[in-house]
Amino acid sequence: MSAFVNTLRARPGTLHLGGADPMTIRVQAVDAWDVVAVQAGAGTPMRAVKDAAFAALGAAHDTPADFVMKLRGIEVRDEALSLADGGARDGSTFVLMRRRRRAVH
């Protein structure tokens, strides 16, 4: 995946989680329409990616447990799976969204 594509609408810089066989993925927070690029190894658990992205994108009054990650429209149910085992590829975009809808006042 092109380095340019990974920077589209993303915050400057990349979160580096390390690991073998590194890939760059994007995590987009639906509420804020904000994107962060994450470089992590193929064996990195999805939970680690979610936590790192949430720390960079999330609000102080929210908790990661209130959010789910989706890849290609499907919820990641087992966050202990590695990126590779969960189907992520270099350049994949995860969506970080609230687990439950909130009422509009």
JSON list of N, CA, C and O in Angstrom, two decimals, residues 25-74:
[
{"chain": "A", "resi": 25, "resn": "ILE", "atom": "N", "xyz": [-1.54, 0.17, 9.10]},
{"chain": "A", "resi": 25, "resn": "ILE", "atom": "CA", "xyz": [-3.00, 0.15, 8.99]},
{"chain": "A", "resi": 25, "resn": "ILE", "atom": "C", "xyz": [-3.52, 1.49, 9.45]},
{"chain": "A", "resi": 25, "resn": "ILE", "atom": "O", "xyz": [-2.79, 2.30, 10.03]},
{"chain": "A", "resi": 26, "resn": "ARG", "atom": "N", "xyz": [-4.79, 1.74, 9.19]},
{"chain": "A", "resi": 26, "resn": "ARG", "atom": "CA", "xyz": [-5.43, 2.98, 9.61]},
{"chain": "A", "resi": 26, "resn": "ARG", "atom": "C", "xyz": [-6.57, 2.63, 10.56]},
{"chain": "A", "resi": 26, "resn": "ARG", "atom": "O", "xyz": [-7.26, 1.64, 10.35]},
{"chain": "A", "resi": 27, "resn": "VAL", "atom": "N", "xyz": [-6.77, 3.45, 11.58]},
{"chain": "A", "resi": 27, "resn": "VAL", "atom": "CA", "xyz": [-7.91, 3.30, 12.48]},
{"chain": "A", "resi": 27, "resn": "VAL", "atom": "C", "xyz": [-8.66, 4.62, 12.45]},
{"chain": "A", "resi": 27, "resn": "VAL", "atom": "O", "xyz": [-8.09, 5.67, 12.72]},
{"chain": "A", "resi": 28, "resn": "GLN", "atom": "N", "xyz": [-9.95, 4.54, 12.10]},
{"chain": "A", "resi": 28, "resn": "GLN", "atom": "CA", "xyz": [-10.78, 5.74, 11.97]},
{"chain": "A", "resi": 28, "resn": "GLN", "atom": "C", "xyz": [-11.84, 5.75, 13.05]},
{"chain": "A", "resi": 28, "resn": "GLN", "atom": "O", "xyz": [-12.59, 4.78, 13.19]},
{"chain": "A", "resi": 29, "resn": "ALA", "atom": "N", "xyz": [-11.91, 6.83, 13.81]},
{"chain": "A", "resi": 29, "resn": "ALA", "atom": "CA", "xyz": [-12.96, 7.02, 14.82]},
{"chain": "A", "resi": 29, "resn": "ALA", "atom": "C", "xyz": [-14.17, 7.63, 14.13]},
{"chain": "A", "resi": 29, "resn": "ALA", "atom": "O", "xyz": [-14.09, 8.72, 13.57]},
{"chain": "A", "resi": 30, "resn": "VAL", "atom": "N", "xyz": [-15.29, 6.90, 14.15]},
{"chain": "A", "resi": 30, "resn": "VAL", "atom": "CA", "xyz": [-16.48, 7.35, 13.45]},
{"chain": "A", "resi": 30, "resn": "VAL", "atom": "C", "xyz": [-17.04, 8.64, 14.04]},
{"chain": "A", "resi": 30, "resn": "VAL", "atom": "O", "xyz": [-17.43, 9.54, 13.31]},
{"chain": "A", "resi": 31, "resn": "ASP", "atom": "N", "xyz": [-17.08, 8.73, 15.37]},
{"chain": "A", "resi": 31, "resn": "ASP", "atom": "CA", "xyz": [-17.66, 9.91, 16.02]},
{"chain": "A", "resi": 31, "resn": "ASP", "atom": "C", "xyz": [-16.98, 11.20, 15.61]},
{"chain": "A", "resi": 31, "resn": "ASP", "atom": "O", "xyz": [-17.61, 12.23, 15.43]},
{"chain": "A", "resi": 32, "resn": "ALA", "atom": "N", "xyz": [-15.66, 11.15, 15.47]},
{"chain": "A", "resi": 32, "resn": "ALA", "atom": "CA", "xyz": [-14.89, 12.36, 15.20]},
{"chain": "A", "resi": 32, "resn": "ALA", "atom": "C", "xyz": [-14.42, 12.46, 13.75]},
{"chain": "A", "resi": 32, "resn": "ALA", "atom": "O", "xyz": [-13.86, 13.47, 13.35]},
{"chain": "A", "resi": 33, "resn": "TRP", "atom": "N", "xyz": [-14.62, 11.42, 12.97]},
{"chain": "A", "resi": 33, "resn": "TRP", "atom": "CA", "xyz": [-14.09, 11.35, 11.61]},
{"chain": "A", "resi": 33, "resn": "TRP", "atom": "C", "xyz": [-12.60, 11.67, 11.61]},
{"chain": "A", "resi": 33, "resn": "TRP", "atom": "O", "xyz": [-12.10, 12.39, 10.76]},
{"chain": "A", "resi": 34, "resn": "ASP", "atom": "N", "xyz": [-11.91, 11.11, 12.58]},
{"chain": "A", "resi": 34, "resn": "ASP", "atom": "CA", "xyz": [-10.48, 11.32, 12.74]},
{"chain": "A", "resi": 34, "resn": "ASP", "atom": "C", "xyz": [-9.77, 9.99, 12.47]},
{"chain": "A", "resi": 34, "resn": "ASP", "atom": "O", "xyz": [-10.31, 8.93, 12.78]},
{"chain": "A", "resi": 35, "resn": "VAL", "atom": "N", "xyz": [-8.58, 10.05, 11.88]},
{"chain": "A", "resi": 35, "resn": "VAL", "atom": "CA", "xyz": [-7.85, 8.84, 11.49]},
{"chain": "A", "resi": 35, "resn": "VAL", "atom": "C", "xyz": [-6.43, 8.90, 12.03]},
{"chain": "A", "resi": 35, "resn": "VAL", "atom": "O", "xyz": [-5.81, 9.96, 12.04]},
{"chain": "A", "resi": 36, "resn": "VAL", "atom": "N", "xyz": [-5.95, 7.75, 12.48]},
{"chain": "A", "resi": 36, "resn": "VAL", "atom": "CA", "xyz": [-4.56, 7.63, 12.90]},
{"chain": "A", "resi": 36, "resn": "VAL", "atom": "C", "xyz": [-3.95, 6.43, 12.18]},
{"chain": "A", "resi": 36, "resn": "VAL", "atom": "O", "xyz": [-4.61, 5.42, 11.97]},
{"chain": "A", "resi": 37, "resn": "ALA", "atom": "N", "xyz": [-2.70, 6.58, 11.76]},
{"chain": "A", "resi": 37, "resn": "ALA", "atom": "CA", "xyz": [-1.97, 5.48, 11.13]},
{"chain": "A", "resi": 37, "resn": "ALA", "atom": "C", "xyz": [-1.22, 4.71, 12.21]},
{"chain": "A", "resi": 37, "resn": "ALA", "atom": "O", "xyz": [-0.67, 5.31, 13.14]},
{"chain": "A", "resi": 38, "resn": "VAL", "atom": "N", "xyz": [-1.24, 3.39, 12.11]},
{"chain": "A", "resi": 38, "resn": "VAL", "atom": "CA", "xyz": [-0.60, 2.52, 13.09]},
{"chain": "A", "resi": 38, "resn": "VAL", "atom": "C", "xyz": [0.30, 1.55, 12.35]},
{"chain": "A", "resi": 38, "resn": "VAL", "atom": "O", "xyz": [-0.14, 0.88, 11.41]},
{"chain": "A", "resi": 39, "resn": "GLN", "atom": "N", "xyz": [1.56, 1.47, 12.77]},
{"chain": "A", "resi": 39, "resn": "GLN", "atom": "CA", "xyz": [2.47, 0.48, 12.21]},
{"chain": "A", "resi": 39, "resn": "GLN", "atom": "C", "xyz": [2.67, -0.59, 13.27]},
{"chain": "A", "resi": 39, "resn": "GLN", "atom": "O", "xyz": [3.09, -0.30, 14.39]},
{"chain": "A", "resi": 40, "resn": "ALA", "atom": "N", "xyz": [2.31, -1.83, 12.92]},
{"chain": "A", "resi": 40, "resn": "ALA", "atom": "CA", "xyz": [2.39, -2.93, 13.87]},
{"chain": "A", "resi": 40, "resn": "ALA", "atom": "C", "xyz": [2.76, -4.20, 13.13]},
{"chain": "A", "resi": 40, "resn": "ALA", "atom": "O", "xyz": [2.52, -4.33, 11.93]},
{"chain": "A", "resi": 41, "resn": "GLY", "atom": "N", "xyz": [3.30, -5.15, 13.88]},
{"chain": "A", "resi": 41, "resn": "GLY", "atom": "CA", "xyz": [3.64, -6.44, 13.30]},
{"chain": "A", "resi": 41, "resn": "GLY", "atom": "C", "xyz": [2.39, -7.25, 13.03]},
{"chain": "A", "resi": 41, "resn": "GLY", "atom": "O", "xyz": [1.34, -7.03, 13.65]},
{"chain": "A", "resi": 42, "resn": "ALA", "atom": "N", "xyz": [2.50, -8.20, 12.11]},
{"chain": "A", "resi": 42, "resn": "ALA", "atom": "CA", "xyz": [1.36, -9.04, 11.75]},
{"chain": "A", "resi": 42, "resn": "ALA", "atom": "C", "xyz": [0.86, -9.85, 12.94]},
{"chain": "A", "resi": 42, "resn": "ALA", "atom": "O", "xyz": [-0.31, -10.21, 13.01]},
{"chain": "A", "resi": 43, "resn": "GLY", "atom": "N", "xyz": [1.72, -10.11, 13.91]},
{"chain": "A", "resi": 43, "resn": "GLY", "atom": "CA", "xyz": [1.33, -10.89, 15.09]},
{"chain": "A", "resi": 43, "resn": "GLY", "atom": "C", "xyz": [0.79, -10.05, 16.24]},
{"chain": "A", "resi": 43, "resn": "GLY", "atom": "O", "xyz": [0.47, -10.58, 17.31]},
{"chain": "A", "resi": 44, "resn": "THR", "atom": "N", "xyz": [0.68, -8.76, 16.05]},
{"chain": "A", "resi": 44, "resn": "THR", "atom": "CA", "xyz": [0.17, -7.87, 17.11]},
{"chain": "A", "resi": 44, "resn": "THR", "atom": "C", "xyz": [-1.31, -8.13, 17.35]},
{"chain": "A", "resi": 44, "resn": "THR", "atom": "O", "xyz": [-2.10, -8.18, 16.40]},
{"chain": "A", "resi": 45, "resn": "PRO", "atom": "N", "xyz": [-1.72, -8.31, 18.62]},
{"chain": "A", "resi": 45, "resn": "PRO", "atom": "CA", "xyz": [-3.14, -8.52, 18.90]},
{"chain": "A", "resi": 45, "resn": "PRO", "atom": "C", "xyz": [-3.97, -7.29, 18.53]},
{"chain": "A", "resi": 45, "resn": "PRO", "atom": "O", "xyz": [-3.52, -6.15, 18.69]},
{"chain": "A", "resi": 46, "resn": "MET", "atom": "N", "xyz": [-5.17, -7.52, 18.05]},
{"chain": "A", "resi": 46, "resn": "MET", "atom": "CA", "xyz": [-6.04, -6.41, 17.67]},
{"chain": "A", "resi": 46, "resn": "MET", "atom": "C", "xyz": [-6.37, -5.53, 18.87]},
{"chain": "A", "resi": 46, "resn": "MET", "atom": "O", "xyz": [-6.59, -4.34, 18.71]},
{"chain": "A", "resi": 47, "resn": "ARG", "atom": "N", "xyz": [-6.40, -6.11, 20.05]},
{"chain": "A", "resi": 47, "resn": "ARG", "atom": "CA", "xyz": [-6.67, -5.33, 21.27]},
{"chain": "A", "resi": 47, "resn": "ARG", "atom": "C", "xyz": [-5.60, -4.26, 21.46]},
{"chain": "A", "resi": 47, "resn": "ARG", "atom": "O", "xyz": [-5.90, -3.13, 21.87]},
{"chain": "A", "resi": 48, "resn": "ALA", "atom": "N", "xyz": [-4.34, -4.59, 21.19]},
{"chain": "A", "resi": 48, "resn": "ALA", "atom": "CA", "xyz": [-3.25, -3.62, 21.34]},
{"chain": "A", "resi": 48, "resn": "ALA", "atom": "C", "xyz": [-3.41, -2.47, 20.36]},
{"chain": "A", "resi": 48, "resn": "ALA", "atom": "O", "xyz": [-3.17, -1.31, 20.70]},
{"chain": "A", "resi": 49, "resn": "VAL", "atom": "N", "xyz": [-3.85, -2.78, 19.14]},
{"chain": "A", "resi": 49, "resn": "VAL", "atom": "CA", "xyz": [-4.09, -1.74, 18.14]},
{"chain": "A", "resi": 49, "resn": "VAL", "atom": "C", "xyz": [-5.25, -0.85, 18.58]},
{"chain": "A", "resi": 49, "resn": "VAL", "atom": "O", "xyz": [-5.17, 0.37, 18.51]},
{"chain": "A", "resi": 50, "resn": "LYS", "atom": "N", "xyz": [-6.32, -1.47, 19.06]},
{"chain": "A", "resi": 50, "resn": "LYS", "atom": "CA", "xyz": [-7.49, -0.72, 19.52]},
{"chain": "A", "resi": 50, "resn": "LYS", "atom": "C", "xyz": [-7.11, 0.22, 20.66]},
{"chain": "A", "resi": 50, "resn": "LYS", "atom": "O", "xyz": [-7.47, 1.39, 20.67]},
{"chain": "A", "resi": 51, "resn": "ASP", "atom": "N", "xyz": [-6.37, -0.31, 21.64]},
{"chain": "A", "resi": 51, "resn": "ASP", "atom": "CA", "xyz": [-5.99, 0.51, 22.80]},
{"chain": "A", "resi": 51, "resn": "ASP", "atom": "C", "xyz": [-5.10, 1.68, 22.39]},
{"chain": "A", "resi": 51, "resn": "ASP", "atom": "O", "xyz": [-5.28, 2.80, 22.87]},
{"chain": "A", "resi": 52, "resn": "ALA", "atom": "N", "xyz": [-4.13, 1.43, 21.50]},
{"chain": "A", "resi": 52, "resn": "ALA", "atom": "CA", "xyz": [-3.22, 2.50, 21.07]},
{"chain": "A", "resi": 52, "resn": "ALA", "atom": "C", "xyz": [-3.98, 3.57, 20.28]},
{"chain": "A", "resi": 52, "resn": "ALA", "atom": "O", "xyz": [-3.78, 4.77, 20.49]},
{"chain": "A", "resi": 53, "resn": "ALA", "atom": "N", "xyz": [-4.85, 3.13, 19.38]},
{"chain": "A", "resi": 53, "resn": "ALA", "atom": "CA", "xyz": [-5.63, 4.09, 18.59]},
{"chain": "A", "resi": 53, "resn": "ALA", "atom": "C", "xyz": [-6.61, 4.85, 19.47]},
{"chain": "A", "resi": 53, "resn": "ALA", "atom": "O", "xyz": [-6.79, 6.06, 19.30]},
{"chain": "A", "resi": 54, "resn": "PHE", "atom": "N", "xyz": [-7.22, 4.17, 20.41]},
{"chain": "A", "resi": 54, "resn": "PHE", "atom": "CA", "xyz": [-8.16, 4.83, 21.31]},
{"chain": "A", "resi": 54, "resn": "PHE", "atom": "C", "xyz": [-7.46, 5.90, 22.14]},
{"chain": "A", "resi": 54, "resn": "PHE", "atom": "O", "xyz": [-8.00, 6.99, 22.35]},
{"chain": "A", "resi": 55, "resn": "ALA", "atom": "N", "xyz": [-6.27, 5.59, 22.61]},
{"chain": "A", "resi": 55, "resn": "ALA", "atom": "CA", "xyz": [-5.51, 6.56, 23.39]},
{"chain": "A", "resi": 55, "resn": "ALA", "atom": "C", "xyz": [-5.20, 7.80, 22.56]},
{"chain": "A", "resi": 55, "resn": "ALA", "atom": "O", "xyz": [-5.22, 8.92, 23.07]},
{"chain": "A", "resi": 56, "resn": "ALA", "atom": "N", "xyz": [-4.94, 7.60, 21.27]},
{"chain": "A", "resi": 56, "resn": "ALA", "atom": "CA", "xyz": [-4.63, 8.73, 20.39]},
{"chain": "A", "resi": 56, "resn": "ALA", "atom": "C", "xyz": [-5.89, 9.49, 19.96]},
{"chain": "A", "resi": 56, "resn": "ALA", "atom": "O", "xyz": [-5.84, 10.69, 19.76]},
{"chain": "A", "resi": 57, "resn": "LEU", "atom": "N", "xyz": [-7.02, 8.80, 19.82]},
{"chain": "A", "resi": 57, "resn": "LEU", "atom": "CA", "xyz": [-8.22, 9.41, 19.27]},
{"chain": "A", "resi": 57, "resn": "LEU", "atom": "C", "xyz": [-9.34, 9.63, 20.28]},
{"chain": "A", "resi": 57, "resn": "LEU", "atom": "O", "xyz": [-10.21, 10.47, 20.06]},
{"chain": "A", "resi": 58, "resn": "GLY", "atom": "N", "xyz": [-9.36, 8.84, 21.35]},
{"chain": "A", "resi": 58, "resn": "GLY", "atom": "CA", "xyz": [-10.51, 8.83, 22.26]},
{"chain": "A", "resi": 58, "resn": "GLY", "atom": "C", "xyz": [-10.59, 10.03, 23.18]},
{"chain": "A", "resi": 58, "resn": "GLY", "atom": "O", "xyz": [-9.65, 10.78, 23.37]},
{"chain": "A", "resi": 59, "resn": "ALA", "atom": "N", "xyz": [-11.78, 10.19, 23.74]},
{"chain": "A", "resi": 59, "resn": "ALA", "atom": "CA", "xyz": [-12.01, 11.26, 24.71]},
{"chain": "A", "resi": 59, "resn": "ALA", "atom": "C", "xyz": [-11.73, 10.72, 26.11]},
{"chain": "A", "resi": 59, "resn": "ALA", "atom": "O", "xyz": [-11.84, 9.52, 26.36]},
{"chain": "A", "resi": 60, "resn": "ALA", "atom": "N", "xyz": [-11.40, 11.60, 27.02]},
{"chain": "A", "resi": 60, "resn": "ALA", "atom": "CA", "xyz": [-11.03, 11.20, 28.37]},
{"chain": "A", "resi": 60, "resn": "ALA", "atom": "C", "xyz": [-12.19, 10.54, 29.13]},
{"chain": "A", "resi": 60, "resn": "ALA", "atom": "O", "xyz": [-11.97, 9.72, 30.01]},
{"chain": "A", "resi": 61, "resn": "HIS", "atom": "N", "xyz": [-13.42, 10.88, 28.80]},
{"chain": "A", "resi": 61, "resn": "HIS", "atom": "CA", "xyz": [-14.56, 10.34, 29.54]},
{"chain": "A", "resi": 61, "resn": "HIS", "atom": "C", "xyz": [-15.07, 9.02, 28.97]},
{"chain": "A", "resi": 61, "resn": "HIS", "atom": "O", "xyz": [-16.01, 8.44, 29.50]},
{"chain": "A", "resi": 62, "resn": "ASP", "atom": "N", "xyz": [-14.47, 8.50, 27.91]},
{"chain": "A", "resi": 62, "resn": "ASP", "atom": "CA", "xyz": [-14.87, 7.23, 27.32]},
{"chain": "A", "resi": 62, "resn": "ASP", "atom": "C", "xyz": [-13.88, 6.13, 27.71]},
{"chain": "A", "resi": 62, "resn": "ASP", "atom": "O", "xyz": [-12.75, 6.40, 28.09]},
{"chain": "A", "resi": 63, "resn": "THR", "atom": "N", "xyz": [-14.32, 4.88, 27.59]},
{"chain": "A", "resi": 63, "resn": "THR", "atom": "CA", "xyz": [-13.43, 3.74, 27.84]},
{"chain": "A", "resi": 63, "resn": "THR", "atom": "C", "xyz": [-13.39, 2.87, 26.59]},
{"chain": "A", "resi": 63, "resn": "THR", "atom": "O", "xyz": [-14.38, 2.79, 25.85]},
{"chain": "A", "resi": 64, "resn": "PRO", "atom": "N", "xyz": [-12.28, 2.19, 26.34]},
{"chain": "A", "resi": 64, "resn": "PRO", "atom": "CA", "xyz": [-12.18, 1.34, 25.15]},
{"chain": "A", "resi": 64, "resn": "PRO", "atom": "C", "xyz": [-13.26, 0.25, 25.11]},
{"chain": "A", "resi": 64, "resn": "PRO", "atom": "O", "xyz": [-13.66, -0.19, 24.03]},
{"chain": "A", "resi": 65, "resn": "ALA", "atom": "N", "xyz": [-13.74, -0.21, 26.26]},
{"chain": "A", "resi": 65, "resn": "ALA", "atom": "CA", "xyz": [-14.76, -1.26, 26.29]},
{"chain": "A", "resi": 65, "resn": "ALA", "atom": "C", "xyz": [-16.08, -0.79, 25.68]},
{"chain": "A", "resi": 65, "resn": "ALA", "atom": "O", "xyz": [-16.90, -1.62, 25.27]},
{"chain": "A", "resi": 66, "resn": "ASP", "atom": "N", "xyz": [-16.30, 0.53, 25.62]},
{"chain": "A", "resi": 66, "resn": "ASP", "atom": "CA", "xyz": [-17.52, 1.07, 25.02]},
{"chain": "A", "resi": 66, "resn": "ASP", "atom": "C", "xyz": [-17.46, 1.12, 23.50]},
{"chain": "A", "resi": 66, "resn": "ASP", "atom": "O", "xyz": [-18.42, 1.54, 22.86]},
{"chain": "A", "resi": 67, "resn": "PHE", "atom": "N", "xyz": [-16.35, 0.70, 22.92]},
{"chain": "A", "resi": 67, "resn": "PHE", "atom": "CA", "xyz": [-16.14, 0.81, 21.48]},
{"chain": "A", "resi": 67, "resn": "PHE", "atom": "C", "xyz": [-15.82, -0.55, 20.88]},
{"chain": "A", "resi": 67, "resn": "PHE", "atom": "O", "xyz": [-15.27, -1.43, 21.55]},
{"chain": "A", "resi": 68, "resn": "VAL", "atom": "N", "xyz": [-16.18, -0.72, 19.62]},
{"chain": "A", "resi": 68, "resn": "VAL", "atom": "CA", "xyz": [-15.82, -1.92, 18.86]},
{"chain": "A", "resi": 68, "resn": "VAL", "atom": "C", "xyz": [-15.02, -1.49, 17.64]},
{"chain": "A", "resi": 68, "resn": "VAL", "atom": "O", "xyz": [-15.13, -0.35, 17.18]},
{"chain": "A", "resi": 69, "resn": "MET", "atom": "N", "xyz": [-14.22, -2.42, 17.14]},
{"chain": "A", "resi": 69, "resn": "MET", "atom": "CA", "xyz": [-13.50, -2.17, 15.89]},
{"chain": "A", "resi": 69, "resn": "MET", "atom": "C", "xyz": [-14.14, -3.03, 14.82]},
{"chain": "A", "resi": 69, "resn": "MET", "atom": "O", "xyz": [-14.55, -4.16, 15.08]},
{"chain": "A", "resi": 70, "resn": "LYS", "atom": "N", "xyz": [-14.23, -2.48, 13.62]},
{"chain": "A", "resi": 70, "resn": "LYS", "atom": "CA", "xyz": [-14.75, -3.22, 12.48]},
{"chain": "A", "resi": 70, "resn": "LYS", "atom": "C", "xyz": [-13.71, -3.21, 11.38]},
{"chain": "A", "resi": 70, "resn": "LYS", "atom": "O", "xyz": [-13.02, -2.22, 11.17]},
{"chain": "A", "resi": 71, "resn": "LEU", "atom": "N", "xyz": [-13.63, -4.33, 10.68]},
{"chain": "A", "resi": 71, "resn": "LEU", "atom": "CA", "xyz": [-12.77, -4.46, 9.52]},
{"chain": "A", "resi": 71, "resn": "LEU", "atom": "C", "xyz": [-13.63, -4.95, 8.37]},
{"chain": "A", "resi": 71, "resn": "LEU", "atom": "O", "xyz": [-14.29, -5.99, 8.49]},
{"chain": "A", "resi": 72, "resn": "ARG", "atom": "N", "xyz": [-13.68, -4.19, 7.29]},
{"chain": "A", "resi": 72, "resn": "ARG", "atom": "CA", "xyz": [-14.53, -4.49, 6.14]},
{"chain": "A", "resi": 72, "resn": "ARG", "atom": "C", "xyz": [-15.99, -4.68, 6.56]},
{"chain": "A", "resi": 72, "resn": "ARG", "atom": "O", "xyz": [-16.69, -5.55, 6.06]},
{"chain": "A", "resi": 73, "resn": "GLY", "atom": "N", "xyz": [-16.45, -3.87, 7.51]},
{"chain": "A", "resi": 73, "resn": "GLY", "atom": "CA", "xyz": [-17.84, -3.87, 7.94]},
{"chain": "A", "resi": 73, "resn": "GLY", "atom": "C", "xyz": [-18.20, -4.94, 8.94]},
{"chain": "A", "resi": 73, "resn": "GLY", "atom": "O", "xyz": [-19.35, -5.01, 9.37]},
{"chain": "A", "resi": 74, "resn": "ILE", "atom": "N", "xyz": [-17.25, -5.78, 9.32]},
{"chain": "A", "resi": 74, "resn": "ILE", "atom": "CA", "xyz": [-17.53, -6.87, 10.25]},
{"chain": "A", "resi": 74, "resn": "ILE", "atom": "C", "xyz": [-16.86, -6.57, 11.58]},
{"chain": "A", "resi": 74, "resn": "ILE", "atom": "O", "xyz": [-15.67, -6.26, 11.64]}
]
